Amino acid sequence: MFLLLPFDSLIVNLLGISLTVLFTLLLVFIIVPAIFGVSFGIRKLYMKTLLKIFAWATLRMERGAKEKNHQLYKPYTNGIIAKDPTSLEEEIKEIRRSGSSKALDNTPEFELSDIFYFCRKGMETIMDDEVTKRFSAEELESWNLLSRTNYNFQYISLRLTVLWGLGVLIRYCFLLPLRIALAFTGISLLVVGTTMVGYLPSGRFKEFLSKHVHLMCYRICVRALTAIITYHDRKNRPRNGGLCVANHTSPIDVIILASDGYYAMVGQVHGGLLGVIQRAMVKACPHVWFERSEVKDRHLVAKRLTEHVQDKSKLPILIFPEGTCINNTSVMMFKKGSFEIGATVYPVAIKYDPQFGDAFWNSSKYGMVTYLLRMMTSWAIVCSVWYLPPMTREADEDAVHFANRVKSAIARQGGLVDLLWDGGLKREKVKDTFKEEQQKLYSKMIVGNHEDRSRS
Amino acid sequence: MQEVSQASLARLYQRFRALDKNKKGYLCRVDLQQIGALAVNPLGDRIIDSFFPEGSHIVDFPGFARVLAHFRPVEEEDTRVRDAKEPEPLNSRMNKLRFAFQLYDLDRDGKISWDEMLQVLRLMVGVQVTEEQLESITDRTVQEADEDGDGAVSFLEFVKSLEKMNIEQKMSIRILK
């Protein structure tokens, strides 16, 4: 025990000094710039260095694979099978043409070979379909030194392993504690700040303070994730009385958008830490929080949203119409509810660069805490945000059509695939109406249209 | 499975894992039914059934790959003369035809009966066609293909009626390298 004593105080001293140094560094380099919205460019430099290292790592792996005469497994984002984009009619006609010697006229009929079309199409979807792959993390072409994204384990040389080990050390022992400290600071400042602002009487001063408290805390959280964000077209930023609509990849989307603008949030009331934050936030400025029971009542939801947007003094609402997290390679069906309330819609496209850390939240695989830990142990979160010009519903347009229009604009800008499928397919089966469409198309080929039949 | 490349197998395995959402190590019917684009295929259920051998409700990766191997494109080397002892590759013309045949032949008795033909037709058109029209189409199709007059289409009759068809191309799916 006596041997431990001087050793003990040495440890305590070292700990104290390093904590002070860390905190000062934090304050000077991260928190103060966050408050004033200034950046030293440290993160951009970090990003460039990382890219160089990743390129080197991939080269080494390719070399390793070549030595063993194998091919590296390279994921394809465009699908793993060769597909011809032909329609049902064309394909079946071609099949029939290749099978029979008699001249093909347009009389509707059935051939035994028609089954081949459906059979092959079905097999193609089993091997590769547009939707299933949107709900798992996007695969990378080059390795980013995270074991979670590596598919070619057997080709890693000693040097690469050492580099990877170094990466693990840096990420878990240096970056992670730093980020947790920042996140803690950010969240507590948010709760304390908004509660304090809540005590002020309503007026311009309160609004001003509340906006800036929110902004400051989101900025700190952005640095807590080492998020490197590039904003485009900031002149199109959402204004009061409008609805901001964006594609959804993870809960971090909220932090990314809210650190560059003032928004009112919409969501379900949660318990625990999130509930505390929600209750504090709503004291400073009006957000729209729904009880769990109210969420199912679509009219109530629409009414409250409409009331909010009609009050021009309230901030624009931030909403994610996909309803679920998609893996950022595509945009899925927008739920029409938000497009019915008749407000100006400000679309925003968010595209993450998966090289530095995959931001997609696969809620069936990871819980919230595991997800946040994964985020904080990645290299960084790099993304681009595009503010698109505002859109309004036209006189003869219905909500579904308007929603699809906005969705296409977002998909086009972000370079994402525009899909008609419902994000709810993550958990539920598809509706039968789609199958009927296929059956209708095929029926035309074997019995013709109603008009043809009545004529004969 | 001998000539399937390492990379193609790796891709298929990744796909198998992606479909196996609960990481059970095998697939059951529900996993395949959740593929949206398959659910809208009128023959979706039959295609799913083809993965599950008699009486079984699960399929492991070798079984999965075996079914998909039917759709491997026919390469040049495959058409060389094989000695009789080697088993026929799964993606031969005959095996592709056998696969298509079993989509029709539900009770696996080696013949497509009149009822079975009607059933498949009904699946493909849903409610869009009346019963009389469908029956007359079935009559005609069975008559055209049936040579020995037993009112059903046997496998050989099926093969004969499709002898001019370019099965190798129409029933093949190419995996990108």
XYZ file of C-alpha atoms in Angstrom:
633
model
C 0.000 0.000 0.000
C 2.844 2.411 0.802
C 4.315 1.808 -2.597
C 1.080 2.894 -4.224
C 0.822 6.243 -2.433
C 3.339 8.418 -4.295
C 2.317 6.585 -7.454
C -1.279 7.478 -6.727
C -0.703 11.207 -6.396
C 1.352 11.161 -9.567
C -1.533 9.647 -11.426
C -3.935 12.155 -9.926
C -1.702 15.032 -10.912
C -1.291 13.790 -14.435
C -5.019 13.300 -14.755
C -5.701 16.792 -13.464
C -3.240 18.407 -15.828
C -4.414 16.509 -18.877
C -8.042 17.284 -18.110
C -7.293 20.989 -17.802
C -5.322 20.977 -21.026
C -8.105 19.103 -22.785
C -10.741 21.456 -21.529
C -8.782 24.544 -22.542
C -8.224 23.087 -25.990
C -11.894 22.309 -26.227
C -12.867 25.782 -25.214
C -10.495 27.657 -27.431
C -10.643 25.591 -30.561
C -14.124 24.293 -30.571
C -16.647 25.889 -28.265
C -15.775 29.526 -28.756
C -15.756 29.305 -32.552
C -19.032 27.401 -32.353
C -20.654 30.217 -30.461
C -19.573 32.767 -33.017
C -19.997 30.567 -36.046
C -16.357 30.790 -37.057
C -14.226 27.895 -38.261
C -10.463 27.358 -38.162
C -10.512 24.926 -41.047
C -9.060 22.154 -38.910
C -11.773 19.764 -40.001
C -11.196 20.338 -43.714
C -7.499 19.606 -43.304
C -8.334 16.477 -41.375
C -10.627 15.369 -44.189
C -7.951 15.814 -46.867
C -5.382 13.826 -44.903
C -7.845 11.018 -44.361
C -8.658 10.766 -48.070
C -5.005 10.309 -48.927
C -4.679 7.550 -46.349
C -7.784 5.721 -47.617
C -6.524 5.747 -51.203
C -3.233 4.253 -50.050
C -5.035 1.576 -48.017
C -7.124 0.464 -50.994
C -4.048 0.219 -53.204
C -2.339 -2.011 -50.675
C -5.353 -4.288 -50.539
C -5.515 -4.551 -54.302
C -1.846 -5.431 -54.368
C -2.402 -8.064 -51.718
C -5.251 -9.568 -53.698
C -3.252 -9.642 -56.922
C -0.430 -11.497 -55.210
C -2.851 -14.244 -54.345
C -4.384 -14.138 -57.809
C -7.829 -13.289 -56.545
C -10.164 -10.504 -57.353
C -11.154 -8.042 -54.680
C -14.834 -8.060 -53.801
C -16.005 -4.727 -55.120
C -19.497 -3.702 -54.221
C -21.642 -2.270 -56.967
C -24.072 0.473 -56.135
C -25.864 -0.007 -59.432
C -26.944 -3.519 -58.714
C -25.256 -6.858 -59.161
C -27.041 -8.134 -62.248
C -27.284 -6.942 -65.822
C -30.819 -5.734 -66.494
C -32.521 -4.676 -69.710
C -35.058 -1.929 -69.159
C -37.782 -3.253 -71.448
C -41.498 -3.263 -70.763
C -43.691 -6.309 -70.120
C -45.213 -6.103 -73.607
C -41.952 -5.853 -75.479
C -40.343 -8.684 -73.572
C -43.226 -11.102 -74.006
C -43.505 -10.285 -77.721
C -39.826 -10.973 -78.116
C -40.066 -14.261 -76.293
C -42.966 -15.323 -78.501
C -41.163 -14.223 -81.643
C -38.109 -16.262 -80.833
C -40.204 -19.309 -80.082
C -42.662 -19.608 -82.926
C -42.106 -19.674 -86.626
C -45.532 -18.339 -87.532
C -45.820 -14.663 -88.327
C -46.737 -12.587 -85.352
C -49.845 -10.529 -85.691
C -51.351 -8.432 -83.009
C -54.191 -10.775 -82.087
C -54.148 -11.369 -78.380
C -53.290 -14.912 -77.393
C -51.486 -16.952 -74.797
C -48.264 -18.890 -75.270
C -46.641 -21.413 -72.942
C -43.489 -19.357 -73.149
C -45.059 -16.286 -71.551
C -44.270 -17.743 -68.191
C -40.556 -17.210 -68.824
C -40.937 -13.479 -68.550
C -42.476 -13.569 -65.088
C -40.119 -16.294 -63.968
C -37.023 -14.393 -64.946
C -38.278 -11.096 -63.598
C -39.064 -12.769 -60.323
C -35.595 -14.303 -60.075
C -34.008 -10.986 -60.910
C -35.766 -9.341 -58.007
C -34.651 -12.117 -55.688
C -31.063 -11.533 -56.711
C -31.248 -7.777 -56.586
C -34.125 -5.393 -56.013
C -34.290 -1.633 -55.729
C -35.742 -1.459 -52.255
C -34.059 -4.000 -49.956
C -30.650 -2.539 -50.574
C -31.847 0.929 -49.518
C -32.362 -0.261 -45.997
C -28.853 -1.411 -45.316
C -25.723 0.687 -45.250
C -24.279 1.692 -48.589
C -21.231 -0.312 -49.612
C -17.993 1.533 -50.301
C -15.636 1.144 -53.209
C -12.502 1.845 -51.232
C -11.761 0.924 -47.685
C -11.897 3.616 -45.036
C -9.960 1.824 -42.303
C -13.049 0.917 -40.351
C -13.480 -2.783 -39.765
C -17.216 -2.374 -40.153
C -16.895 -1.627 -43.846
C -14.309 -4.203 -44.820
C -15.261 -7.136 -47.041
C -11.771 -8.226 -47.995
C -10.267 -9.174 -44.672
C -7.888 -11.727 -46.062
C -5.920 -9.243 -48.130
C -4.707 -6.981 -45.351
C -0.940 -6.809 -44.976
C 0.974 -6.127 -41.786
C 1.467 -2.456 -42.552
C -2.199 -2.005 -43.155
C -3.073 -3.744 -39.901
C -0.758 -1.436 -37.996
C -2.362 1.559 -39.639
C -5.784 0.238 -38.807
C -4.726 -0.332 -35.194
C -3.471 3.225 -35.020
C -6.783 4.362 -36.415
C -8.663 2.466 -33.729
C -6.487 4.029 -31.046
C -7.029 7.536 -32.339
C -10.735 7.078 -32.784
C -11.560 5.405 -29.506
C -9.046 6.961 -27.135
C -8.730 10.471 -28.440
C -11.684 11.379 -30.609
C -14.381 9.549 -28.686
C -13.812 11.167 -25.260
C -13.445 14.539 -26.954
C -16.704 14.110 -28.766
C -18.576 12.830 -25.750
C -17.377 15.828 -23.759
C -18.561 18.154 -26.500
C -21.913 16.440 -26.839
C -22.409 16.666 -23.117
C -21.559 20.357 -23.146
C -23.830 21.008 -26.096
C -26.845 19.235 -24.696
C -26.571 20.679 -21.213
C -26.139 24.180 -22.615
C -29.254 23.633 -24.708
C -31.363 22.513 -21.779
C -30.081 25.169 -19.391
C -30.091 27.933 -21.985
C -33.602 27.336 -23.265
C -35.007 26.985 -19.757
C -33.474 30.313 -18.785
C -34.750 32.005 -21.918
C -38.153 30.610 -21.059
C -38.325 32.837 -17.993
C -38.168 35.985 -20.074
C -41.364 37.777 -21.096
C -42.464 37.179 -24.685
C -41.107 39.645 -27.170
C -38.400 40.312 -29.718
C -35.596 39.932 -27.207
C -36.795 36.499 -26.177
C -37.059 35.368 -29.794
C -33.605 36.674 -30.564
C -32.056 34.933 -27.574
C -33.894 31.676 -28.162
C -32.752 31.531 -31.768
C -29.165 32.060 -30.814
C -29.170 29.651 -27.913
C -30.545 26.941 -30.201
C -28.032 27.768 -32.911
C -25.072 27.759 -30.580
C -25.918 24.413 -29.092
C -26.495 22.784 -32.467
C -23.162 24.090 -33.614
C -21.460 22.497 -30.642
C -23.231 19.228 -31.409
C -22.057 19.451 -35.009
C -18.499 19.624 -33.756
C -19.225 16.798 -31.355
C -19.776 14.596 -34.383
C -16.972 16.179 -36.380
C -19.501 16.930 -39.056
C -18.066 18.722 -42.059
C -21.003 20.296 -43.840
C -21.082 22.222 -47.084
C -24.153 24.394 -47.548
C -25.240 25.355 -51.070
C -27.639 28.082 -52.149
C -28.162 29.534 -48.727
C -30.285 32.270 -50.225
C -33.121 29.721 -50.499
C -33.204 29.057 -46.786
C -36.683 28.499 -45.356
C -38.642 31.479 -44.043
C -41.303 31.870 -41.404
C -44.653 30.361 -42.239
C -43.103 27.749 -44.469
C -42.441 24.056 -44.314
C -38.926 22.711 -44.685
C -38.897 19.265 -46.268
C -35.822 17.044 -46.495
C -34.813 13.450 -47.179
C -34.181 11.407 -44.072
C -31.112 9.335 -43.364
C -30.612 9.638 -39.647
C -31.615 11.679 -36.604
C -28.454 13.707 -37.191
C -30.213 15.402 -40.126
C -31.977 17.591 -37.587
C -28.714 18.797 -36.071
C -27.218 19.437 -39.482
C -30.077 21.579 -40.695
C -30.750 23.338 -37.422
C -27.158 24.495 -37.098
C -27.613 26.681 -40.156
C -31.068 28.090 -39.695
C -33.910 28.499 -37.269
C -36.555 25.827 -37.286
C -39.484 24.631 -35.279
C -39.358 20.892 -34.766
C -42.138 18.393 -35.132
C -42.186 15.080 -33.387
C -43.535 12.657 -30.871
C -43.055 13.288 -27.206
C -40.418 10.918 -25.847
C -39.450 9.932 -22.355
C -36.000 10.079 -20.847
C -33.265 12.441 -21.942
C -34.954 13.293 -25.215
C -38.112 14.236 -23.329
C -36.154 16.569 -21.074
C -34.628 18.274 -24.085
C -38.025 18.570 -25.774
C -39.680 20.129 -22.743
C -36.832 22.621 -22.344
C -36.848 23.591 -26.011
C -40.540 24.323 -26.108
C -40.163 26.827 -23.261
C -37.988 29.071 -25.395
C -39.950 28.982 -28.642
C -42.930 27.056 -29.990
C -42.224 23.569 -31.330
C -44.898 21.046 -32.263
C -44.697 17.981 -30.053
C -47.395 15.325 -30.291
C -48.458 12.816 -27.706
C -48.237 9.229 -28.886
C -52.035 8.945 -29.100
C -52.362 12.129 -31.142
C -49.948 10.931 -33.812
C -52.495 8.511 -35.275
C -55.120 11.222 -35.683
C -54.240 12.683 -39.053
C -56.718 15.535 -38.850
C -55.344 16.689 -35.516
C -51.800 16.603 -36.843
C -52.802 18.547 -39.946
C -54.710 21.094 -37.861
C -51.811 21.811 -35.532
C -49.334 22.087 -38.390
C -51.669 24.447 -40.256
C -52.093 26.630 -37.176
C -48.341 26.831 -36.800
C -47.572 27.804 -40.387
C -50.337 30.376 -40.500
C -48.728 32.297 -37.641
C -46.020 34.274 -39.422
C -44.142 34.954 -36.233
C -43.428 31.258 -35.763
C -40.405 29.556 -37.268
C -40.592 27.255 -40.315
C -41.390 23.650 -39.492
C -38.790 20.997 -40.228
C -40.347 17.752 -41.400
C -39.164 14.482 -43.008
C -41.990 13.118 -45.149
C -40.392 9.753 -45.870
C -41.340 8.759 -42.375
C -38.351 6.480 -41.896
C -34.571 6.450 -42.356
C -33.332 5.453 -45.803
C -29.705 4.718 -46.558
C -29.062 7.888 -48.566
C -28.796 6.327 -52.006
C -32.405 7.030 -52.882
C -35.483 8.995 -51.911
C -38.643 7.035 -51.202
C -42.292 7.952 -51.292
C -43.210 11.144 -49.455
C -46.261 10.889 -47.242
C -48.823 13.337 -48.503
C -49.963 14.709 -45.119
C -47.546 17.623 -44.969
C -48.294 18.585 -48.549
C -51.986 19.008 -47.927
C -51.777 21.937 -45.551
C -51.116 24.492 -48.260
C -47.963 26.138 -47.003
C -44.928 27.063 -49.080
C -42.557 24.141 -49.187
C -38.805 24.672 -49.012
C -37.147 21.447 -50.175
C -33.711 20.570 -48.884
C -31.492 17.773 -50.183
C -28.954 16.181 -47.841
C -26.283 13.884 -49.222
C -23.745 12.200 -46.977
C -20.319 11.096 -48.117
C -20.081 7.559 -46.750
C -16.287 7.454 -46.963
C -15.751 9.022 -43.594
C -18.510 7.434 -41.639
C -21.869 6.023 -42.542
C -24.593 8.172 -41.102
C -27.481 5.842 -41.950
C -29.432 4.647 -38.932
C -30.527 1.066 -39.472
C -33.080 1.043 -36.672
C -33.697 -2.678 -36.985
C -30.013 -3.362 -36.411
C -28.897 -0.727 -33.916
C -30.548 1.085 -31.075
C -30.122 4.825 -30.615
C -27.209 4.596 -28.177
C -25.257 2.073 -30.274
C -25.905 4.246 -33.294
C -24.572 7.380 -31.604
C -21.493 5.509 -30.441
C -20.863 4.320 -33.983
C -21.224 7.878 -35.196
C -18.781 9.148 -32.631
C -16.192 6.508 -33.421
C -16.227 7.107 -37.169
C -13.721 9.436 -38.712
C -16.178 12.196 -39.474
C -19.583 12.878 -40.924
C -19.228 14.655 -44.224
C -22.260 15.900 -46.046
C -23.611 18.437 -48.494
C -26.814 20.353 -48.015
C -28.620 21.993 -50.926
C -31.381 24.511 -50.305
C -33.775 24.299 -53.241
C -36.025 27.151 -54.352
C -39.444 27.181 -52.651
C -42.333 25.295 -54.248
C -46.069 25.728 -53.852
C -48.937 23.492 -54.757
C -50.533 24.433 -58.045
C -54.272 24.983 -58.430
C -55.108 21.724 -60.186
C -52.524 19.588 -58.431
C -53.373 17.108 -55.715
C -51.214 16.496 -52.667
C -49.731 13.232 -53.953
C -48.638 14.803 -57.217
C -47.157 17.774 -55.404
C -45.307 15.467 -53.025
C -43.828 13.558 -55.953
C -42.762 16.774 -57.620
C -40.898 17.911 -54.517
C -39.377 14.458 -54.123
C -38.040 14.460 -57.692
C -36.484 17.868 -57.196
C -34.721 16.689 -54.050
C -33.568 13.435 -55.651
C -32.219 15.218 -58.696
C -30.260 17.759 -56.685
C -28.779 15.261 -54.257
C -27.879 12.755 -56.957
C -30.181 10.159 -55.388
C -32.372 7.579 -57.099
C -36.028 8.646 -57.169
C -38.150 5.678 -56.118
C -41.911 5.334 -55.991
C -41.778 2.734 -53.265
C -43.004 3.436 -49.793
C -40.387 3.633 -47.058
C -42.803 1.633 -44.961
C -41.711 -1.402 -46.968
C -38.924 -1.647 -44.428
C -41.433 -3.237 -42.122
C -44.582 -4.081 -44.082
C -45.546 -5.901 -47.264
C -46.451 -4.132 -50.458
C -50.072 -3.431 -51.407
C -51.949 -5.656 -53.823
C -52.842 -2.796 -56.174
C -49.375 -2.937 -57.675
C -49.801 -6.589 -58.561
C -53.106 -5.779 -60.254
C -51.302 -3.340 -62.527
C -49.050 -6.109 -63.772
C -52.008 -8.447 -64.216
C -53.882 -5.794 -66.213
C -50.945 -5.302 -68.540
C -50.631 -9.006 -69.161
C -54.362 -9.559 -69.650
C -54.306 -7.089 -72.486
C -51.829 -9.299 -74.263
C -53.865 -12.451 -74.051
C -57.440 -11.204 -74.386
C -57.081 -7.661 -75.646
C -58.949 -4.618 -74.338
C -62.632 -4.391 -73.488
C -63.219 -2.478 -76.715
C -61.630 -5.201 -78.840
C -63.808 -7.841 -77.262
C -67.045 -5.990 -77.771
C -66.222 -5.428 -81.381
C -65.660 -9.098 -82.300
C -21.688 -25.026 -58.985
C -18.155 -25.831 -60.086
C -17.691 -23.040 -62.545
C -19.332 -20.208 -60.632
C -16.710 -17.575 -59.896
C -15.639 -16.662 -56.393
C -16.791 -13.082 -56.792
C -20.275 -14.081 -58.008
C -20.715 -16.421 -55.069
C -19.605 -13.647 -52.731
C -22.250 -11.365 -54.187
C -24.953 -13.975 -53.859
C -23.928 -14.589 -50.290
C -24.119 -10.886 -49.476
C -27.587 -10.883 -51.011
C -28.580 -13.928 -48.956
C -27.429 -12.155 -45.810
C -29.294 -8.977 -46.734
C -32.526 -10.947 -47.205
C -32.015 -12.871 -43.967
C -33.036 -9.959 -41.784
C -32.969 -11.702 -38.442
C -29.637 -13.363 -39.104
C -31.057 -16.826 -38.733
C -28.655 -18.366 -41.248
C -31.497 -19.528 -43.474
C -34.397 -17.956 -45.354
C -38.056 -18.657 -44.874
C -40.976 -17.725 -47.114
C -41.652 -14.456 -45.295
C -38.145 -13.170 -46.030
C -38.723 -13.589 -49.756
C -42.288 -12.289 -49.592
C -40.992 -9.002 -48.251
C -39.261 -8.151 -51.506
C -41.617 -5.538 -52.905
C -40.871 -6.145 -56.546
C -41.467 -9.869 -56.097
C -44.791 -9.357 -54.350
C -46.128 -7.529 -57.407
C -45.086 -10.346 -59.718
C -48.215 -12.401 -60.478
C -46.231 -15.621 -60.203
C -44.391 -14.428 -57.094
C -45.689 -17.122 -54.786
C -44.876 -19.934 -57.218
C -41.365 -18.607 -57.662
C -40.889 -18.469 -53.918
C -42.152 -22.044 -53.615
C -39.508 -23.226 -56.055
C -36.852 -22.428 -53.466
C -38.307 -24.699 -50.841
C -37.956 -28.399 -51.574
C -40.812 -30.765 -50.755
C -42.195 -30.164 -47.306
C -39.435 -27.885 -46.155
C -40.032 -24.324 -44.959
C -36.479 -23.087 -44.840
C -33.725 -22.730 -47.376
C -30.026 -22.378 -46.564
C -27.414 -20.700 -48.721
C -26.411 -23.779 -50.758
C -30.093 -24.376 -51.551
C -30.551 -20.714 -52.438
C -27.551 -20.747 -54.747
C -28.605 -24.037 -56.286
C -31.935 -22.611 -57.446
C -30.298 -19.452 -58.771
C -27.696 -21.553 -60.569
C -30.423 -22.558 -63.024
C -30.252 -19.011 -64.340
C -26.557 -18.876 -64.960
C -25.946 -17.947 -68.596
C -24.711 -20.787 -70.750
C -21.027 -20.226 -71.520
C -19.094 -21.623 -74.467
C -17.330 -24.309 -72.428
C -20.608 -25.702 -71.199
C -21.644 -26.834 -74.653
C -18.658 -29.123 -75.128
C -19.270 -32.811 -75.125
C -19.474 -34.164 -71.649
C -18.971 -37.749 -70.699
C -22.069 -39.521 -69.448
C -20.832 -39.887 -65.867
C -20.682 -36.161 -65.127
C -23.973 -34.745 -63.831
C -25.714 -32.305 -66.109
C -25.008 -28.693 -65.056
C -27.955 -26.938 -63.484
C -28.044 -24.261 -66.139
C -28.377 -26.618 -69.113
C -31.283 -26.108 -71.458
C -33.114 -29.146 -70.145
C -32.746 -28.087 -66.544
C -33.941 -24.584 -67.302
C -36.982 -26.091 -68.995
C -37.536 -28.418 -66.045
C -37.496 -25.403 -63.762
C -40.116 -23.598 -65.832
C -42.169 -26.782 -66.063
C -42.406 -27.129 -62.296
C -43.871 -23.626 -62.062
C -46.835 -25.013 -63.953
C -46.886 -28.530 -62.522
C -48.006 -27.915 -58.948
C -48.484 -31.526 -57.796
C -45.191 -32.583 -59.353
C -46.688 -35.517 -61.191
C -44.732 -34.823 -64.364
C -47.772 -33.529 -66.272
C -49.454 -30.160 -66.536
C -53.120 -31.037 -66.175
C -55.913 -28.860 -67.566
C -56.653 -27.548 -64.070
C -53.045 -26.688 -63.393
C -52.844 -24.750 -66.642
C -55.994 -22.853 -65.742
C -54.581 -22.087 -62.283
C -51.400 -20.547 -63.630
C -53.341 -18.493 -66.143
C -55.618 -17.257 -63.378
C -52.565 -16.163 -61.354
C -51.179 -14.204 -64.268
C -54.357 -12.291 -65.065
C -56.027 -11.961 -61.675
C -59.580 -10.682 -61.990
C -59.089 -9.057 -65.371
C -60.388 -11.958 -67.463
C -63.659 -13.900 -67.236
C -63.788 -17.596 -66.416
C -65.128 -18.580 -69.879
C -62.398 -16.734 -71.707
C -59.731 -18.258 -69.516
C -61.166 -21.738 -69.992
C -61.189 -21.387 -73.747
C -57.584 -20.213 -73.708
C -56.663 -23.209 -71.566
C -58.487 -25.560 -73.930
C -56.624 -24.205 -76.892
C -53.220 -24.264 -75.254
C -53.548 -27.825 -73.971
C -54.831 -29.025 -77.333
C -51.953 -27.443 -79.226
C -49.280 -28.915 -77.000
C -50.827 -32.290 -76.212
C -49.674 -34.878 -78.696
C -50.652 -38.181 -77.149
C -54.189 -36.995 -76.434
C -54.233 -37.598 -72.687
C -55.559 -34.109 -71.986
C -52.412 -33.027 -70.168
C -49.052 -31.658 -71.204
C -46.160 -33.890 -70.225
C -42.611 -32.630 -69.859
C -41.541 -33.952 -73.243
C -44.534 -32.350 -74.949
C -43.654 -29.105 -73.162
C -40.085 -29.339 -74.404
C -41.240 -30.091 -77.943
C -43.557 -27.081 -78.115
C -40.717 -24.827 -77.048
C -37.995 -26.406 -79.141
C -37.404 -23.282 -81.210
C -37.226 -20.985 -78.215
C -33.943 -19.436 -77.221
C -34.264 -20.679 -73.644
C -30.607 -20.105 -72.900
C -31.025 -16.408 -73.349
C -34.524 -15.903 -71.963
C -33.926 -17.831 -68.767
C -30.522 -16.417 -67.903
C -29.422 -13.712 -65.567
C -25.927 -12.335 -65.887
C -24.106 -11.371 -62.701
C -21.856 -8.366 -63.223
C -18.166 -9.053 -62.635
